[in-house]
Amino acid sequence: MCVCPKGRASYSWNVTANSLGVISFNVTAQTTFIGATCGGPPNTTQPPRSDTVIKTVIVEAEGIEKEVTYSNLVCVEGNNAQIPFSITPPANMVKGSAKASVTVIGDPLGHAVNNPDSLIQMPTGCGEQNLVKLLPIPAVLAYLNCSGQLTKEIQDKAVQYMATGYVRQLGFKRYDGTFSAFGQRDPEGSSWLTALSLYTFQKIKQYTLVDPTVINQGLVALEKSQDLQSGCFKVSGTLFNSELKGGAENEISFTAYVVAILMETNYPGAQTLLRNGLGCLDAASRREQTLYNLALLFYAFSLSGNEERRNATLAKLKKLAIHENGGIHWEQTDKPIAEKYPFFYAPPPSADIEITGYVLLGFTKGPAPSQEEKSYMTQIAVWLVRQQNSQGGFRSTADTVVALQALAEYSCLVYKKGATNRVTVSLARQVIATFNVQPSNRLLVQRRMLPSQQGNYSFGVSGNGCCLIQSTVKYNVPVVRKNSTFSLSVNTSSGSCINGAAFIIPINLTLSYNGRKNQSNMAVVDMKLLSGYSVQYQSLLQLRQQVPKVEQINNHLIIYLSSVQREPISLPVSLEMGNRVQNFQPQSIYVYDYYDQDENAVVEVRHPCSH
């Protein structure tokens, strides 16, 4: 093409991707002729010129991405262990979207050491969720120190991370000294989040600067909530997880948590508050309690050294324990029977993981365990490790915080120096991968992609010591046009399509809750944006006035809702075109209860020009 001086020209062509992944486009413009006019003689004094632009395009499969991870803690003493695992993606899987991998780590806490920012596979934009990145770190550092694995590099990185997390958490502090999920945007502070924040600050203050005034202000707020007669601490503010901490009995679990904080503080009135709080727990332990309360009572009595009440509570817990496949755990008896979908893998509820974590934590805080108790603790740890996701976290925030603390304390008790393992991965009796775990690489995350996304595999573990093995499958499934616990609908105006293009696409989401409770816990709307589009800036500002928090993560719009009621709400979002794209594929909008992901709904949004 020829471009006249001060002129411009364009050339376009269509590109169709034939595989998933990242595609690089190298576009080069090079002169073949330079002159005053297109038809005139060339200017021989001008050297040839060229310029290159490199752009990348991410080609993704349609539908919703799902991940299934099976984890196992394998311990051997000179013998060989064979652990078979089968990979069978669902029949409705999007063709070509499956990816399978295996991971081997010499330590169940290896993920938390290497990547504390990605422990859970969910958005973490509110006050409680920020703590999931922060609270496990001091527990992991304490474990690495007691096991002799702590290096200056790891500690320096962790200290910087804790300092950043502390400053971020102060953004959720309110003027009265309390904390809440969205800070001053909430009508009042949350007792639970205030207690959790103070507990976190107590743990990190030995590593990074924490203003003692912040802790004391929070304790003053908690002091005002103590009932002078019973000694129990009353709960106020939003309880985002109504399954776990709702109802009349939440004062007991909350008091147990506050007692744990008071045992580690220099607050002037701590001893009086602590004495009265322990009196509340002592009286509560002699009455019928929920399973969650029993676990927290066991933890509190272990901390306080009240062996008589500790043993009585433990006896009740042991009667309720579930022994299964070499593991021990606890389950809530009144948990809901959620509707199951072929594309949602349903691990245990977050509450069951948290309860089991508190029991293990209680064992670590009590008297030195006997060999029999260590065996019991190991079975609890085995079950917890089996629930870990591919990043080392668990289902939600609270369970990840508690379970990682418990595993760190337990690992410190049973750490074996000099452990070595050899791990093989076989397909059809043919070894396809080998991993060596030694003291020098114990914390290294070793991962290998599998050659086939379907088949019967097996791990072989030999040597002396324990290691974590994981198999992970990621795949996409089509959106099933069916609402469940939430009612979710989407509307796009076909009038926005003009001459085959839509520069602005107004989208209206209508959302309501129709589950078994009066309202949902905190809910998240995850909207995957149409290819070539971004959220219009003015629309984003308006949305932020309507909801507690909005985030843009890659090509996803994340909307946080304190809860969803039975009365429908409308969420308007406008998208604006960036790059021209043809052959638009529908994208998904997914809403789910943050603490109970079995409560969800999903719909498709289609480009108005593709109707």
Coordinates of C-alpha atoms in Angstrom, one line a residue:
M1 CA 0.0 0.0 0.0
C2 CA 1.1 3.6 -0.5
V3 CA 0.7 6.3 2.1
C4 CA 0.8 9.9 1.1
P5 CA 2.7 12.4 3.3
K6 CA 0.7 13.2 6.4
G7 CA -1.8 10.6 5.3
R8 CA -2.9 7.3 6.8
A9 CA -4.0 3.9 5.6
S10 CA -5.2 0.7 7.2
Y11 CA -5.2 -2.9 6.3
S12 CA -7.2 -5.6 8.1
W13 CA -7.4 -9.3 7.9
N14 CA -9.2 -12.1 9.9
V15 CA -7.3 -14.5 12.1
T16 CA -9.0 -17.7 13.5
A17 CA -7.3 -19.5 16.3
N18 CA -7.2 -23.3 16.1
S19 CA -5.7 -24.0 19.5
L20 CA -6.0 -22.8 23.1
G21 CA -3.3 -20.8 24.8
V22 CA -1.4 -17.5 24.3
I23 CA -0.8 -16.5 20.7
S24 CA 1.8 -13.9 19.7
F25 CA 1.2 -11.6 16.7
N26 CA 4.2 -9.9 15.2
V27 CA 3.2 -7.1 12.8
T28 CA 6.0 -5.4 10.8
A29 CA 5.7 -2.4 8.6
Q30 CA 8.6 -1.8 6.2
T31 CA 9.2 0.7 3.5
T32 CA 9.9 -0.4 0.0
F33 CA 9.7 3.1 -1.5
I34 CA 10.0 6.6 -0.1
G35 CA 9.2 9.6 -2.3
A36 CA 7.2 12.9 -2.5
T37 CA 4.2 11.2 -4.1
C38 CA 3.1 7.7 -4.6
G39 CA 3.7 7.8 -8.4
G40 CA 6.8 10.0 -8.4
P41 CA 10.5 9.1 -8.3
P42 CA 12.0 7.6 -5.1
N43 CA 14.1 9.8 -2.7
T44 CA 17.4 7.9 -2.7
T45 CA 18.7 9.9 0.2
Q46 CA 16.2 8.3 2.6
P47 CA 17.2 5.0 4.2
P48 CA 14.6 2.3 4.4
R49 CA 12.6 2.2 7.6
S50 CA 10.6 -0.4 9.5
D51 CA 8.8 -0.9 12.8
T52 CA 7.4 -4.0 14.6
V53 CA 4.6 -4.3 17.1
I54 CA 4.1 -7.5 19.1
K55 CA 0.7 -8.2 20.6
T56 CA -0.5 -11.3 22.4
V57 CA -4.0 -12.8 22.4
I58 CA -5.2 -15.3 25.0
V59 CA -7.4 -18.0 23.4
E60 CA -9.6 -19.6 26.0
A61 CA -12.2 -22.4 25.9
E62 CA -15.8 -21.4 26.2
G63 CA -17.8 -22.3 29.3
I64 CA -16.8 -22.3 32.9
E65 CA -13.4 -23.4 34.1
K66 CA -13.4 -26.1 36.8
E67 CA -10.6 -27.6 38.8
V68 CA -10.5 -30.9 40.7
T69 CA -7.5 -31.6 43.0
Y70 CA -6.9 -34.8 44.9
S71 CA -4.3 -34.4 47.7
N72 CA -2.7 -37.0 49.9
L73 CA -0.1 -37.0 52.7
V74 CA 2.0 -40.2 52.2
C75 CA 4.4 -41.4 54.9
V76 CA 6.8 -44.3 54.4
E77 CA 9.5 -45.9 56.6
G78 CA 11.8 -47.8 54.2
N79 CA 8.8 -49.4 52.4
N80 CA 7.0 -48.5 49.1
A81 CA 3.5 -47.1 48.9
Q82 CA 1.4 -47.3 45.7
I83 CA -1.5 -44.7 45.4
P84 CA -3.6 -45.2 42.3
F85 CA -5.6 -42.2 40.9
S86 CA -7.9 -42.0 37.9
I87 CA -8.5 -39.1 35.7
T88 CA -11.9 -39.0 34.0
P89 CA -13.1 -35.6 32.9
P90 CA -16.9 -35.3 32.6
A91 CA -18.6 -36.2 29.3
N92 CA -19.8 -32.6 28.8
M93 CA -16.3 -31.2 28.9
V94 CA -15.4 -28.6 26.3
K95 CA -13.2 -30.3 23.7
G96 CA -9.5 -29.6 24.1
S97 CA -9.9 -27.7 27.4
A98 CA -8.5 -30.4 29.8
K99 CA -5.1 -30.0 31.4
A100 CA -3.8 -32.5 34.0
S101 CA -0.8 -32.2 36.2
V102 CA 0.8 -33.8 39.3
T103 CA 2.6 -32.0 42.1
V104 CA 5.0 -33.3 44.7
I105 CA 6.1 -31.3 47.8
G106 CA 8.2 -32.5 50.7
D107 CA 6.1 -30.5 53.1
P108 CA 2.3 -29.9 53.3
L109 CA 3.1 -26.2 53.9
G110 CA 5.2 -25.8 50.8
H111 CA 2.5 -23.9 48.9
A112 CA 2.0 -21.5 51.8
V113 CA 5.7 -20.8 51.9
N114 CA 6.1 -20.2 48.2
N115 CA 2.8 -18.5 47.3
P116 CA 0.8 -17.1 50.2
D117 CA -1.1 -14.8 47.9
S118 CA -2.9 -17.5 46.0
L119 CA -4.0 -20.0 48.7
I120 CA -7.7 -19.9 47.8
Q121 CA -9.1 -19.8 44.3
M122 CA -11.6 -17.1 45.1
P123 CA -11.6 -13.3 45.2
T124 CA -10.1 -11.9 48.3
G125 CA -11.1 -8.2 48.3
C126 CA -12.8 -7.6 51.7
G127 CA -11.4 -7.3 55.2
E128 CA -11.9 -10.9 56.2
Q129 CA -10.4 -12.3 53.0
N130 CA -7.3 -10.1 53.3
L131 CA -6.5 -11.9 56.5
V132 CA -6.4 -15.3 54.8
K133 CA -3.2 -14.0 53.1
L134 CA -1.8 -12.7 56.3
L135 CA -2.6 -14.9 59.2
P136 CA -1.0 -18.2 58.0
I137 CA 2.4 -16.6 57.6
P138 CA 3.5 -16.3 61.2
A139 CA 2.4 -19.9 61.8
V140 CA 4.4 -21.1 58.9
L141 CA 7.4 -19.1 60.0
A142 CA 7.2 -20.6 63.5
Y143 CA 7.1 -24.1 61.9
L144 CA 10.1 -23.4 59.6
N145 CA 12.0 -22.0 62.6
C146 CA 11.3 -25.0 64.8
S147 CA 12.2 -27.4 62.0
G148 CA 15.4 -25.6 61.1
Q149 CA 14.2 -24.7 57.6
L150 CA 13.9 -21.0 58.0
T151 CA 16.3 -19.0 55.9
K152 CA 16.9 -15.2 55.9
E153 CA 15.5 -15.0 52.3
I154 CA 12.2 -16.6 53.4
Q155 CA 11.9 -14.5 56.5
D156 CA 12.7 -11.2 54.7
K157 CA 10.1 -12.0 52.1
A158 CA 7.5 -12.9 54.7
V159 CA 8.1 -9.8 56.8
Q160 CA 7.6 -7.6 53.8
Y161 CA 4.4 -9.5 53.0
M162 CA 3.1 -9.1 56.6
A163 CA 3.9 -5.4 56.6
T164 CA 2.0 -4.9 53.4
G165 CA -1.0 -7.0 54.6
Y166 CA -1.1 -5.1 57.9
V167 CA -1.3 -1.7 56.1
R168 CA -4.0 -3.1 53.8
Q169 CA -6.0 -4.4 56.8
L170 CA -6.0 -0.9 58.4
G171 CA -8.1 0.1 55.4
F172 CA -10.9 -1.9 56.9
K173 CA -10.6 -0.2 60.3
R174 CA -13.5 2.0 61.4
Y175 CA -13.4 5.2 63.4
D176 CA -14.5 3.4 66.6
G177 CA -11.6 1.0 66.5
T178 CA -13.6 -2.0 65.1
F179 CA -13.1 -3.6 61.8
S180 CA -15.6 -4.6 59.1
A181 CA -15.6 -6.4 55.8
F182 CA -15.8 -3.1 53.8
G183 CA -14.6 -0.6 56.4
Q184 CA -16.6 2.7 56.6
R185 CA -18.9 1.5 53.9
D186 CA -20.6 -0.9 56.4
P187 CA -23.2 0.5 58.8
E188 CA -21.3 -0.9 61.8
G189 CA -18.3 -2.8 62.8
S190 CA -18.1 -6.6 63.0
S191 CA -17.2 -8.3 66.3
W192 CA -15.9 -11.4 64.6
L193 CA -13.7 -9.5 62.1
T194 CA -12.4 -7.2 64.9
A195 CA -11.4 -10.2 66.9
L196 CA -9.8 -11.9 63.9
S197 CA -7.9 -8.8 63.0
L198 CA -6.6 -8.3 66.6
Y199 CA -5.6 -12.0 66.7
T200 CA -3.7 -11.6 63.5
F201 CA -1.9 -8.4 64.7
Q202 CA -0.9 -10.2 67.9
K203 CA 0.7 -12.9 65.8
I204 CA 2.6 -10.7 63.4
K205 CA 3.8 -8.0 65.8
Q206 CA 7.0 -9.9 66.6
Y207 CA 8.0 -9.7 62.9
T208 CA 6.8 -6.3 61.8
L209 CA 5.7 -2.9 63.3
V210 CA 2.1 -3.0 64.6
D211 CA 0.7 0.1 66.3
P212 CA -0.3 -1.0 69.9
T213 CA -3.0 1.7 69.8
V214 CA -4.8 -0.2 67.1
I215 CA -4.9 -3.4 69.2
N216 CA -6.0 -1.5 72.4
Q217 CA -8.8 0.4 70.5
G218 CA -10.1 -2.9 69.3
L219 CA -9.9 -4.5 72.7
V220 CA -11.8 -1.5 74.2
A221 CA -14.6 -2.2 71.7
L222 CA -14.6 -5.9 72.6
E223 CA -14.6 -5.1 76.3
K224 CA -17.8 -3.2 75.9
S225 CA -19.5 -6.2 74.5
Q226 CA -18.8 -8.5 77.5
D227 CA -21.8 -9.4 79.6
L228 CA -21.0 -8.5 83.2
Q229 CA -23.1 -11.4 84.6
S230 CA -22.3 -14.3 82.4
G231 CA -18.8 -13.2 81.2
C232 CA -19.7 -14.0 77.6
F233 CA -18.9 -11.6 74.8
K234 CA -21.9 -10.6 72.7
V235 CA -21.7 -10.6 68.9
S236 CA -22.5 -7.5 66.9
G237 CA -22.3 -6.5 63.2
T238 CA -22.6 -8.6 60.1
L239 CA -22.0 -12.3 60.3
F240 CA -21.2 -13.1 56.7
N241 CA -21.1 -16.8 57.2
S242 CA -24.5 -17.5 58.8
E243 CA -24.1 -21.2 58.7
L244 CA -21.1 -21.1 60.9
K245 CA -21.6 -18.3 63.4
G246 CA -25.2 -17.6 63.3
G247 CA -28.0 -18.4 65.8
A248 CA -28.2 -18.0 69.6
E249 CA -25.1 -20.1 70.3
N250 CA -22.6 -17.8 68.5
E251 CA -21.7 -16.0 71.8
I252 CA -19.9 -19.2 73.0
S253 CA -17.6 -19.6 69.9
F254 CA -17.0 -15.9 69.8
T255 CA -16.1 -15.8 73.5
A256 CA -13.7 -18.7 73.0
Y257 CA -12.0 -16.8 70.2
V258 CA -11.7 -13.6 72.3
V259 CA -10.2 -15.7 75.2
A260 CA -7.5 -16.8 72.8
I261 CA -6.7 -13.2 72.0
L262 CA -6.6 -12.1 75.6
M263 CA -4.1 -14.8 76.5
E264 CA -1.5 -13.1 74.3
T265 CA -2.1 -9.4 75.0
N266 CA -0.7 -6.8 77.4
Y267 CA -4.0 -4.9 77.5
P268 CA -4.5 -3.5 81.1
G269 CA -7.9 -5.1 81.7
A270 CA -7.1 -8.4 80.0
Q271 CA -6.9 -10.5 83.2
T272 CA -10.4 -9.5 84.4
L273 CA -11.9 -10.0 80.9
L274 CA -10.1 -13.3 80.6
R275 CA -11.3 -14.6 84.0
N276 CA -14.9 -13.7 83.3
G277 CA -14.6 -15.1 79.7
L278 CA -13.3 -18.4 81.0
G279 CA -16.2 -18.6 83.4
C280 CA -18.6 -18.2 80.5
L281 CA -16.9 -21.1 78.7
D282 CA -16.8 -23.3 81.7
A283 CA -20.5 -23.0 82.2
A284 CA -21.2 -23.4 78.5
S285 CA -19.1 -26.7 78.4
R286 CA -21.5 -28.2 80.9
R287 CA -24.5 -27.7 78.6
E288 CA -25.3 -29.1 75.2
Q289 CA -23.4 -27.3 72.5
T290 CA -23.1 -27.3 68.7
L291 CA -20.2 -29.1 67.1
Y292 CA -18.5 -25.9 66.1
N293 CA -18.7 -24.6 69.7
L294 CA -17.3 -27.9 71.0
A295 CA -14.3 -27.5 68.8
L296 CA -13.6 -24.0 69.9
L297 CA -14.2 -24.9 73.5
F298 CA -11.6 -27.6 73.2
Y299 CA -9.2 -25.1 71.7
A300 CA -9.8 -22.5 74.4
F301 CA -9.4 -25.0 77.3
S302 CA -6.2 -26.3 75.7
L303 CA -4.8 -22.8 75.7
S304 CA -5.9 -21.9 79.2
G305 CA -4.7 -25.2 80.7
N306 CA -8.1 -26.2 82.1
E307 CA -7.4 -30.0 81.7
E308 CA -10.6 -31.1 83.4
R309 CA -12.9 -29.2 81.0
R310 CA -10.5 -30.0 78.1
N311 CA -10.7 -33.7 78.6
A312 CA -14.5 -33.6 79.0
T313 CA -14.9 -31.7 75.8
L314 CA -12.5 -34.0 74.0
A315 CA -14.5 -37.0 75.1
K316 CA -17.6 -35.5 73.5
L317 CA -15.7 -34.7 70.3
K318 CA -14.3 -38.2 70.0
K319 CA -17.8 -39.7 70.1
L320 CA -18.7 -37.5 67.1
A321 CA -15.5 -38.2 65.1
I322 CA -15.8 -39.8 61.7
H323 CA -13.1 -42.4 60.9
E324 CA -12.8 -42.8 57.1
N325 CA -10.0 -44.1 54.8
G326 CA -7.2 -43.6 57.4
G327 CA -8.4 -40.1 58.3
I328 CA -10.4 -38.5 61.1
H329 CA -12.7 -35.5 60.8
W330 CA -15.9 -34.0 62.0
E331 CA -19.1 -33.0 60.1
Q332 CA -22.0 -30.8 61.0
T333 CA -25.1 -32.9 61.3
D334 CA -27.5 -30.1 60.3
K335 CA -25.7 -29.1 57.1
P336 CA -27.8 -28.6 54.1
I337 CA -28.2 -31.2 51.3
A338 CA -27.2 -29.1 48.4
E339 CA -28.3 -29.7 44.8
K340 CA -25.4 -31.2 42.9
Y341 CA -24.4 -30.3 39.4
P342 CA -22.2 -32.3 37.0
F343 CA -19.8 -29.4 36.7
F344 CA -19.3 -28.6 40.4
Y345 CA -16.9 -30.8 42.3
A346 CA -18.2 -30.8 45.9
P347 CA -15.6 -31.2 48.6
P348 CA -16.5 -31.1 52.3
P349 CA -18.2 -27.8 53.4
S350 CA -15.9 -25.1 54.7
A351 CA -17.4 -25.4 58.2
D352 CA -16.3 -29.1 58.5
I353 CA -12.7 -28.2 57.5
E354 CA -12.6 -25.4 60.1
I355 CA -14.1 -27.5 62.9
T356 CA -11.6 -30.3 62.2
G357 CA -8.8 -27.7 62.1
Y358 CA -9.7 -26.4 65.5
V359 CA -9.7 -29.9 67.0
L360 CA -6.1 -30.5 65.7
L361 CA -5.1 -27.0 66.9
G362 CA -6.5 -27.9 70.3
F363 CA -4.3 -31.0 70.5
T364 CA -1.2 -29.0 69.6
K365 CA -1.9 -26.4 72.4
G366 CA -2.4 -29.0 75.2
P367 CA 0.0 -31.0 77.2
A368 CA 2.7 -33.0 75.3
P369 CA 0.8 -35.6 73.3
S370 CA 1.3 -39.3 74.0
Q371 CA 2.2 -41.7 71.1
E372 CA -1.5 -42.6 70.9
E373 CA -2.5 -39.0 70.7
K374 CA 0.1 -38.3 68.0
S375 CA -1.4 -41.2 66.0
Y376 CA -4.8 -39.6 66.4
M377 CA -3.5 -36.2 65.4
T378 CA -1.8 -37.7 62.3
Q379 CA -5.1 -39.1 61.1
I380 CA -6.7 -35.7 61.5
A381 CA -3.8 -34.1 59.6
V382 CA -4.1 -36.7 56.8
W383 CA -7.8 -35.8 56.3
L384 CA -7.1 -32.0 56.3
V385 CA -4.3 -32.4 53.7
R386 CA -6.7 -34.3 51.5
Q387 CA -8.9 -31.2 51.3
Q388 CA -6.1 -28.9 50.1
N389 CA -6.5 -27.3 46.7
S390 CA -3.8 -27.1 44.1
Q391 CA -2.5 -23.9 45.7
G392 CA -2.3 -25.3 49.3
G393 CA -5.4 -23.5 50.6
F394 CA -8.9 -24.8 51.2
R395 CA -12.4 -23.8 50.3
S396 CA -12.7 -20.4 51.9
T397 CA -11.1 -17.9 54.2
A398 CA -11.8 -19.1 57.8
D399 CA -11.1 -22.8 57.0
T400 CA -7.8 -22.0 55.3
V401 CA -6.6 -19.8 58.2
V402 CA -7.4 -22.4 60.8
A403 CA -6.3 -25.5 58.9
L404 CA -2.9 -24.1 57.9
Q405 CA -2.3 -23.0 61.5
A406 CA -3.2 -26.4 62.7
L407 CA -1.0 -28.2 60.1
A408 CA 1.9 -25.9 61.0
E409 CA 1.7 -26.6 64.7
Y410 CA 1.2 -30.3 64.1
S411 CA 4.2 -30.4 61.6
C412 CA 6.4 -28.8 64.2
L413 CA 5.6 -31.6 66.7
V414 CA 6.3 -34.5 64.2
Y415 CA 9.0 -33.0 62.0
K416 CA 11.6 -35.6 61.0
K417 CA 14.9 -34.2 60.0
G418 CA 16.7 -35.6 57.0
A419 CA 13.6 -37.2 55.4
T420 CA 14.0 -38.2 51.8
N421 CA 11.5 -39.6 49.3
R422 CA 11.5 -40.8 45.7
V423 CA 8.1 -40.4 44.0
T424 CA 7.3 -41.9 40.6
V425 CA 4.2 -41.3 38.5
S426 CA 3.1 -44.2 36.2
L427 CA 0.6 -44.7 33.4
A428 CA -0.3 -48.2 32.4
R429 CA 2.7 -49.4 34.5
Q430 CA 5.1 -47.2 32.6
V431 CA 7.0 -44.6 34.7
I432 CA 6.4 -41.2 33.1
A433 CA 7.8 -38.9 35.8
T434 CA 10.2 -39.1 38.8
F435 CA 10.6 -36.7 41.6
N436 CA 13.3 -36.7 44.3
V437 CA 12.5 -35.0 47.6
Q438 CA 15.5 -34.2 49.8
P439 CA 16.1 -31.8 52.7
S440 CA 17.6 -29.2 50.3
N441 CA 14.4 -29.1 48.2
R442 CA 11.8 -30.0 50.8
L443 CA 9.9 -26.8 50.3
L444 CA 10.1 -26.8 46.5
V445 CA 6.9 -27.2 44.6
Q446 CA 7.7 -29.8 41.9
R447 CA 5.0 -30.0 39.1
R448 CA 4.7 -31.9 35.9
M449 CA 2.1 -31.9 33.2
L450 CA 0.6 -35.3 32.4
P451 CA 0.7 -36.6 28.8
S452 CA -2.9 -37.7 28.8
Q453 CA -5.9 -36.0 30.4
Q454 CA -7.7 -39.4 30.9
G455 CA -6.4 -42.7 32.3
N456 CA -5.5 -44.7 35.3
Y457 CA -2.3 -43.4 36.9
S458 CA -0.5 -44.2 40.1
F459 CA 2.0 -42.6 42.5
G460 CA 4.8 -44.7 43.9
V461 CA 6.4 -43.4 47.1
S462 CA 9.6 -44.8 48.6
G463 CA 12.2 -43.7 51.1
N464 CA 11.8 -42.4 54.7
G465 CA 9.5 -39.6 55.7
C466 CA 6.3 -37.9 54.5
C467 CA 5.5 -35.9 51.3
L468 CA 2.5 -34.3 49.8
I469 CA 1.3 -35.6 46.4
Q470 CA -1.4 -34.0 44.3
S471 CA -3.1 -34.7 41.0
T472 CA -5.0 -31.8 39.5
V473 CA -7.3 -31.6 36.5
K474 CA -8.6 -28.4 35.0
Y475 CA -11.2 -28.3 32.3
N476 CA -14.1 -26.2 31.0
V477 CA -17.8 -27.2 30.8
P478 CA -20.7 -25.5 29.0
V479 CA -23.0 -23.3 31.0
V480 CA -26.0 -25.2 32.1
R481 CA -29.0 -22.9 31.7
K482 CA -30.6 -23.6 35.0
N483 CA -31.0 -21.5 38.1
S484 CA -30.6 -23.1 41.5
T485 CA -30.3 -21.4 44.9
F486 CA -30.0 -18.0 43.2
S487 CA -32.3 -16.6 40.5
L488 CA -30.1 -14.9 37.9
S489 CA -31.0 -13.4 34.6
V490 CA -29.2 -11.2 32.1
N491 CA -30.5 -8.8 29.5
T492 CA -28.6 -7.1 26.7
S493 CA -30.2 -4.7 24.3
S494 CA -30.2 -5.8 20.6
G495 CA -30.5 -2.1 19.7
S496 CA -26.9 -1.5 20.7
C497 CA -25.8 -3.5 17.6
I498 CA -25.4 -1.0 14.7
N499 CA -24.2 -2.2 11.3
G500 CA -22.8 -5.4 12.9
A501 CA -20.9 -3.6 15.7
A502 CA -21.7 -2.6 19.2
F503 CA -19.4 0.1 20.6
I504 CA -21.4 0.2 23.9
I505 CA -23.2 -2.8 25.3
P506 CA -25.6 -2.1 28.3
I507 CA -26.1 -5.2 30.4
N508 CA -28.7 -5.6 33.2
L509 CA -28.3 -8.3 35.8
T510 CA -31.3 -9.3 37.9
L511 CA -30.5 -11.3 41.0
S512 CA -32.4 -12.8 43.9
Y513 CA -32.1 -15.5 46.5
N514 CA -34.5 -18.5 46.7
G515 CA -32.6 -20.9 48.9
R516 CA -33.4 -22.5 52.3
K517 CA -32.3 -19.5 54.4
N518 CA -33.9 -16.0 54.6
Q519 CA -30.9 -14.6 52.8
S520 CA -27.5 -15.6 51.5
N521 CA -24.2 -15.1 53.1
M522 CA -21.8 -12.7 51.4
A523 CA -22.2 -13.4 47.7
V524 CA -19.9 -12.8 44.7
V525 CA -20.9 -12.1 41.1
D526 CA -18.2 -13.2 38.7
M527 CA -18.8 -11.8 35.2
K528 CA -16.5 -12.9 32.5
L529 CA -16.3 -10.0 30.0
L530 CA -17.0 -10.4 26.3
S531 CA -13.9 -10.7 24.1
G532 CA -12.6 -7.3 23.1
Y533 CA -14.6 -5.4 25.7
S534 CA -13.9 -3.7 29.1
V535 CA -16.2 -2.1 31.7
Q536 CA -17.1 1.5 30.9
Y537 CA -15.5 3.8 33.4
Q538 CA -18.7 5.7 34.2
S539 CA -20.6 2.5 34.6
L540 CA -17.9 1.2 37.0
L541 CA -18.2 4.4 39.2
Q542 CA -22.0 4.0 39.3
L543 CA -21.7 0.3 40.3
R544 CA -19.3 1.2 43.1
Q545 CA -22.0 3.5 44.5
Q546 CA -24.5 0.6 44.6
V547 CA -22.5 -2.3 46.0
P548 CA -19.9 -2.7 48.8
K549 CA -16.9 -3.5 46.5
V550 CA -16.1 -4.0 42.8
E551 CA -12.9 -5.4 41.4
Q552 CA -11.5 -6.0 37.9
I553 CA -9.3 -9.1 37.7
N554 CA -7.9 -9.8 34.2
N555 CA -11.0 -10.2 32.1
H556 CA -13.4 -10.7 35.0
L557 CA -15.6 -8.2 36.8
I558 CA -16.0 -9.2 40.4
I559 CA -19.0 -7.7 42.4
Y560 CA -19.2 -8.3 46.1
L561 CA -22.6 -8.2 47.8
S562 CA -23.0 -8.3 51.6
S563 CA -26.0 -10.7 51.1
V564 CA -28.7 -11.4 48.5
Q565 CA -32.3 -11.1 49.6
R566 CA -35.4 -12.7 48.2
E567 CA -36.4 -9.4 46.7
P568 CA -34.7 -9.1 43.3
I569 CA -32.0 -6.5 42.8
S570 CA -30.8 -5.0 39.5
L571 CA -27.1 -4.5 38.7
P572 CA -26.5 -2.4 35.5
V573 CA -23.1 -2.8 33.7
S574 CA -22.0 -1.1 30.5
L575 CA -19.2 -2.5 28.4
E576 CA -17.2 -0.6 25.8
M577 CA -15.4 -1.9 22.7
G578 CA -11.6 -2.0 22.6
N579 CA -10.5 -4.4 19.9
R580 CA -12.7 -5.5 17.1
V581 CA -13.7 -9.2 17.4
Q582 CA -15.9 -11.4 15.2
N583 CA -17.6 -14.7 15.8
F584 CA -18.4 -13.8 19.5
Q585 CA -18.8 -16.7 21.9
P586 CA -21.1 -16.4 24.9
Q587 CA -19.5 -15.7 28.3
S588 CA -20.6 -16.8 31.7
I589 CA -21.9 -14.9 34.7
Y590 CA -21.6 -16.9 37.9
V591 CA -23.0 -16.0 41.3
Y592 CA -22.2 -18.0 44.4
D593 CA -22.4 -17.8 48.2
Y594 CA -18.8 -17.2 49.3
Y595 CA -19.0 -19.6 52.2
D596 CA -21.2 -22.2 50.6
Q597 CA -20.4 -22.6 46.9
D598 CA -23.0 -25.3 46.5
E599 CA -25.4 -22.4 46.5
N600 CA -24.9 -20.8 43.1
A601 CA -26.4 -20.0 39.7
V602 CA -24.9 -19.3 36.3
V603 CA -26.1 -17.8 33.1
E604 CA -24.7 -16.9 29.7
V605 CA -24.4 -13.4 28.3
R606 CA -24.3 -13.1 24.5
H607 CA -23.1 -10.3 22.3
P608 CA -26.1 -8.4 20.9
C609 CA -24.7 -8.8 17.3
S610 CA -24.6 -12.6 17.6
H611 CA -28.3 -13.1 18.1

